[in-house]
């Protein structure tokens, strides 16, 4: 009983020597070296790439493997972040680390750049189904023309292709009945495809409403009471739109201050100034913790998920944000955004009839 604690202490303090010939240890070291080289390449590449030409980072699955890769790269960033001079350089390092994670786990990264890659608002699956419906309707029109006696070569060729692989001949006596059956079958297919589009659309609407209910209930109720209007008319002139919003945002305005401002200034002379704001790493961690993982990013393309995963950046961000606060200056990276114009009503030709939403 008396000797047991001493034996336990001796066992705990005994250094463990790992055999370098162990296959597991060697494989792990090689994997870490591969991660380190991938991180180095991604950071160097990001530093030499303008913001608008950065690739679009995908949303990665929150799996154990992906989290393990993020945790493995987290301590490797210390060397780069300690040498960071400002917020722009820190942002570049973090984006390079996120890009390295995507490459290590094999996630698909868009290399076309976010400025040139304009994705369509219509999903790919819906475009495919709509193309099938359009082709089926065109085929129905030609079959009806042939049934009514139109024997032009193009019509005949299309009808023969429609019955290819069957025992139906265009010269047989019951060809009219076969044409009617074929037309009815195509109409049933079109109805089934249309129902599939409606089901997908309803499911997508329910999913978006549930997600909006979790993040912003007020906005959800407003959208239910007053559905969003999408402009169906012609789009406004590009030059007129730029001139209108530039007049609101870019041109300086001289305001005429009324006499009430002097009264307010005299009343505020006795107010005790607030204490200086000190930004700590805990403040950064708390702000990042409450932010959604995959909310639409700004010009840098960096999601909140990466700020949560790379925790070693919190102390650097706190110090650099404190410097920016003391100097009363922020880089344009944090004050510039991409503005999307959402139409207010059906009149989409007037630039003033839009809601500006900036990411």
XYZ file of C-alpha atoms in Angstrom:
359
model
C 0.000 0.000 0.000
C 2.831 2.394 0.818
C 4.884 1.624 -2.298
C 1.985 1.846 -4.755
C 1.947 5.679 -5.273
C 5.687 5.729 -5.922
C 5.331 2.990 -8.504
C 2.469 4.863 -10.189
C 4.496 8.091 -10.317
C 7.446 6.241 -11.789
C 5.234 4.688 -14.443
C 3.671 8.046 -15.374
C 6.991 9.907 -15.563
C 8.729 7.234 -17.598
C 9.352 8.552 -21.140
C 7.771 6.544 -23.947
C 10.068 5.731 -26.874
C 8.251 5.100 -30.153
C 9.860 2.685 -32.562
C 10.492 4.489 -35.857
C 9.987 1.241 -37.691
C 6.339 1.105 -36.636
C 4.255 1.236 -39.834
C 1.443 3.184 -38.179
C 3.754 5.915 -36.888
C 5.532 6.265 -40.246
C 2.226 6.435 -42.111
C 0.951 9.107 -39.741
C 4.115 11.186 -40.151
C 3.883 10.917 -43.935
C 0.249 11.993 -43.822
C 1.065 15.021 -41.660
C 3.906 15.949 -44.006
C 1.515 15.746 -46.954
C -0.956 18.011 -45.122
C 1.814 20.499 -44.330
C 2.957 20.686 -47.959
C -0.643 21.055 -49.183
C -1.196 23.876 -46.683
C 1.964 25.655 -47.817
C 0.965 25.437 -51.493
C -2.577 26.667 -50.806
C -1.418 29.674 -48.759
C 1.150 30.695 -51.374
C -1.454 30.336 -54.117
C -4.042 32.388 -52.212
C -1.612 35.227 -51.526
C -0.988 35.687 -55.238
C -4.664 35.499 -56.238
C -6.972 38.567 -56.260
C -10.133 38.371 -54.158
C -12.462 38.219 -57.155
C -10.512 35.295 -58.660
C -10.518 33.112 -55.563
C -12.216 29.727 -56.006
C -15.589 29.138 -54.411
C -15.208 27.068 -51.250
C -17.829 24.301 -50.971
C -19.807 23.365 -47.909
C -18.145 20.289 -46.473
C -19.880 17.596 -44.451
C -19.554 17.826 -40.676
C -18.066 14.345 -40.423
C -15.449 13.030 -37.990
C -12.875 12.676 -40.778
C -13.273 16.260 -41.982
C -13.106 17.602 -38.431
C -9.959 15.575 -37.812
C -8.301 17.191 -40.848
C -9.244 20.666 -39.571
C -7.858 19.840 -36.122
C -4.618 18.552 -37.679
C -4.075 21.769 -39.665
C -5.018 24.017 -36.751
C -1.586 23.949 -34.986
C 0.235 24.255 -38.313
C -1.233 27.746 -38.786
C 0.529 29.200 -35.754
C 3.734 29.938 -37.670
C 1.880 31.714 -40.488
C -0.438 33.688 -38.192
C 2.385 34.923 -35.969
C 3.978 36.547 -39.016
C 0.689 38.106 -40.188
C 0.841 41.897 -40.350
C -2.796 42.874 -40.846
C -6.338 41.560 -41.230
C -6.028 41.098 -44.989
C -3.022 38.824 -44.609
C -4.749 36.842 -41.848
C -7.786 36.417 -44.075
C -5.549 35.166 -46.889
C -3.917 32.612 -44.560
C -7.263 31.326 -43.318
C -8.640 31.036 -46.833
C -5.533 29.099 -47.885
C -6.017 26.750 -44.929
C -9.657 26.191 -45.863
C -8.622 25.498 -49.451
C -6.029 22.994 -48.203
C -8.684 21.150 -46.179
C -10.941 20.886 -49.235
C -8.088 19.478 -51.305
C -7.046 16.971 -48.627
C -10.555 15.555 -48.179
C -11.197 15.570 -51.939
C -14.013 18.142 -51.963
C -14.876 19.667 -55.319
C -13.576 23.235 -55.540
C -14.689 25.582 -58.312
C -11.609 26.928 -60.095
C -13.441 29.357 -62.392
C -13.527 32.118 -59.780
C -16.520 33.682 -58.119
C -16.622 36.722 -60.415
C -17.094 34.812 -63.681
C -19.073 31.808 -62.467
C -22.724 32.909 -62.527
C -24.814 29.932 -61.466
C -28.353 29.641 -62.762
C -31.222 30.081 -60.327
C -32.918 26.966 -61.797
C -31.555 23.668 -60.410
C -29.953 21.238 -62.835
C -32.522 18.495 -62.163
C -35.367 20.867 -63.046
C -33.690 21.975 -66.259
C -33.292 18.329 -67.307
C -36.962 17.551 -66.660
C -38.101 20.709 -68.449
C -35.981 19.749 -71.454
C -37.675 16.316 -71.527
C -41.080 17.983 -71.358
C -40.204 20.340 -74.223
C -38.982 17.463 -76.404
C -42.091 15.401 -75.623
C -44.387 18.300 -76.518
C -42.553 18.857 -79.802
C -42.897 15.148 -80.600
C -46.615 15.234 -79.793
C -47.065 18.137 -82.191
C -45.396 16.247 -85.034
C -47.367 13.084 -84.338
C -50.614 15.076 -84.467
C -49.517 16.672 -87.757
C -48.816 13.236 -89.261
C -52.154 11.904 -88.009
C -53.947 14.809 -89.694
C -52.312 13.988 -93.050
C -49.097 16.012 -93.091
C -46.541 13.813 -94.906
C -43.589 16.173 -95.140
C -40.188 14.392 -94.972
C -39.220 15.963 -91.645
C -42.535 14.907 -90.062
C -42.273 11.365 -91.427
C -38.689 11.041 -90.253
C -39.652 12.143 -86.712
C -42.570 9.678 -86.591
C -40.335 6.799 -87.679
C -37.836 7.711 -84.942
C -40.691 7.754 -82.429
C -41.643 4.175 -83.322
C -38.062 2.944 -83.664
C -37.494 -0.415 -81.984
C -41.145 -1.456 -82.290
C -43.059 -3.517 -84.837
C -45.167 -0.540 -85.892
C -45.058 0.382 -89.577
C -46.346 3.666 -90.945
C -48.203 1.842 -93.714
C -50.200 -0.547 -91.547
C -53.995 -0.032 -91.368
C -54.229 0.771 -87.651
C -51.490 3.410 -87.682
C -53.991 6.067 -86.548
C -54.751 4.079 -83.397
C -51.034 3.555 -82.750
C -50.420 7.283 -83.135
C -53.209 8.062 -80.656
C -51.799 5.578 -78.138
C -48.320 7.061 -78.528
C -49.650 10.608 -78.035
C -51.572 9.573 -74.905
C -48.459 7.869 -73.479
C -46.387 11.028 -74.035
C -49.071 13.165 -72.378
C -49.024 10.877 -69.350
C -45.241 11.195 -69.162
C -45.498 14.986 -69.310
C -48.060 14.932 -66.498
C -45.798 12.704 -64.380
C -42.777 14.960 -64.987
C -44.813 18.042 -64.092
C -45.958 16.384 -60.870
C -42.344 15.558 -60.037
C -41.362 19.214 -60.472
C -44.224 20.303 -58.196
C -43.209 17.769 -55.539
C -39.578 18.864 -55.638
C -40.585 22.531 -55.494
C -42.905 21.985 -52.520
C -40.222 19.998 -50.693
C -37.623 22.721 -51.347
C -40.055 25.382 -50.115
C -40.732 23.442 -46.911
C -36.997 22.940 -46.327
C -36.217 26.642 -46.809
C -39.102 27.665 -44.544
C -37.932 25.323 -41.773
C -34.397 26.647 -42.038
C -35.640 30.251 -42.030
C -37.813 29.511 -38.980
C -34.716 28.449 -37.058
C -32.665 31.517 -38.038
C -35.176 34.368 -38.468
C -38.818 33.736 -37.532
C -39.882 37.319 -38.201
C -38.692 37.123 -41.797
C -40.529 33.830 -42.287
C -43.846 35.259 -41.072
C -43.401 38.315 -43.271
C -42.782 36.105 -46.309
C -45.930 34.084 -45.536
C -48.078 37.199 -45.146
C -46.556 38.997 -48.129
C -44.953 36.583 -50.619
C -41.835 37.827 -52.364
C -42.495 39.237 -55.819
C -40.195 38.247 -58.650
C -40.089 40.597 -61.591
C -41.333 38.980 -64.777
C -40.869 41.971 -67.081
C -37.734 43.218 -68.788
C -34.730 44.025 -66.620
C -33.730 47.674 -66.099
C -30.980 49.284 -68.090
C -27.582 48.495 -66.578
C -26.254 52.054 -66.904
C -29.398 53.537 -65.309
C -29.188 51.061 -62.421
C -25.526 51.843 -61.721
C -26.159 55.595 -61.936
C -29.154 55.422 -59.582
C -27.453 53.453 -56.811
C -24.155 55.286 -57.227
C -26.017 58.516 -56.621
C -27.248 57.115 -53.301
C -24.060 55.433 -52.119
C -21.009 57.030 -53.717
C -21.648 60.739 -54.162
C -20.951 62.923 -51.087
C -23.910 64.753 -49.541
C -23.794 67.993 -47.532
C -26.341 67.888 -44.716
C -27.770 71.052 -43.201
C -27.593 70.574 -39.433
C -30.494 72.130 -37.564
C -30.289 74.093 -34.284
C -31.405 71.000 -32.336
C -27.942 69.455 -32.784
C -26.384 72.205 -30.653
C -28.951 71.548 -27.912
C -28.143 67.839 -27.947
C -24.404 68.572 -27.839
C -24.818 70.757 -24.733
C -26.924 68.088 -23.042
C -24.283 65.428 -23.752
C -21.374 67.339 -22.231
C -22.057 65.903 -18.784
C -22.163 62.265 -19.927
C -19.288 60.142 -18.674
C -17.404 58.641 -21.607
C -17.563 54.875 -21.874
C -14.545 52.792 -21.001
C -12.187 51.855 -23.838
C -13.228 48.684 -25.656
C -10.787 45.829 -25.245
C -11.283 42.962 -27.705
C -10.184 39.616 -26.291
C -9.838 36.181 -27.917
C -12.888 35.090 -25.901
C -14.906 37.860 -27.564
C -13.883 36.593 -30.987
C -14.643 32.980 -30.041
C -18.095 33.926 -28.723
C -18.948 35.986 -31.808
C -17.855 33.164 -34.106
C -19.696 30.533 -32.060
C -23.052 32.261 -32.530
C -22.555 32.817 -36.291
C -24.114 30.353 -38.785
C -21.613 27.951 -40.334
C -22.384 28.462 -44.012
C -23.905 31.915 -44.182
C -23.199 33.653 -47.477
C -19.653 35.095 -47.259
C -18.370 38.464 -48.416
C -15.761 39.269 -51.036
C -13.178 36.999 -49.413
C -15.393 33.899 -49.757
C -14.538 32.655 -46.239
C -17.389 31.057 -44.277
C -17.790 31.202 -40.494
C -17.165 27.459 -40.283
C -13.456 27.957 -40.904
C -13.192 30.625 -38.204
C -14.689 28.115 -35.780
C -12.391 25.281 -36.842
C -9.105 27.206 -36.896
C -9.228 28.355 -33.273
C -5.595 29.521 -33.234
C -6.657 32.570 -35.245
C -8.853 33.999 -32.457
C -5.979 35.620 -30.583
C -4.540 37.103 -33.797
C -7.932 38.413 -34.902
C -8.532 39.975 -31.482
C -5.198 41.795 -31.633
C -5.643 42.988 -35.209
C -9.242 44.096 -34.697
C -8.089 46.013 -31.608
C -5.473 47.775 -33.744
C -8.082 48.607 -36.383
C -10.399 49.965 -33.678
C -7.679 52.139 -32.200
C -6.652 53.437 -35.627
C -10.321 53.920 -36.638
C -9.671 52.231 -39.956
C -10.760 48.976 -41.583
C -9.498 47.528 -44.871
C -11.858 47.614 -47.835
C -12.165 43.843 -47.546
C -14.523 44.360 -44.575
C -16.409 47.370 -45.949
C -17.142 46.200 -49.516
C -19.805 43.685 -50.476
C -21.692 42.206 -53.404
C -25.159 43.778 -53.722
C -28.071 41.794 -55.160
C -31.193 43.694 -56.250
C -34.526 41.998 -55.423
C -37.590 43.444 -57.220
C -40.352 44.955 -55.054
C -43.182 44.536 -57.574
C -43.852 43.504 -61.157
C -42.446 46.755 -62.578
C -38.819 45.623 -62.864
C -37.684 48.302 -65.316
C -37.350 51.060 -62.682
C -34.031 50.819 -60.746
C -35.689 52.388 -57.681
C -38.183 49.478 -57.439
C -35.598 47.115 -55.955
C -34.475 46.046 -52.491
C -30.651 46.097 -52.228
C -29.283 43.118 -50.288
C -25.521 43.103 -49.728
C -23.495 40.029 -48.825
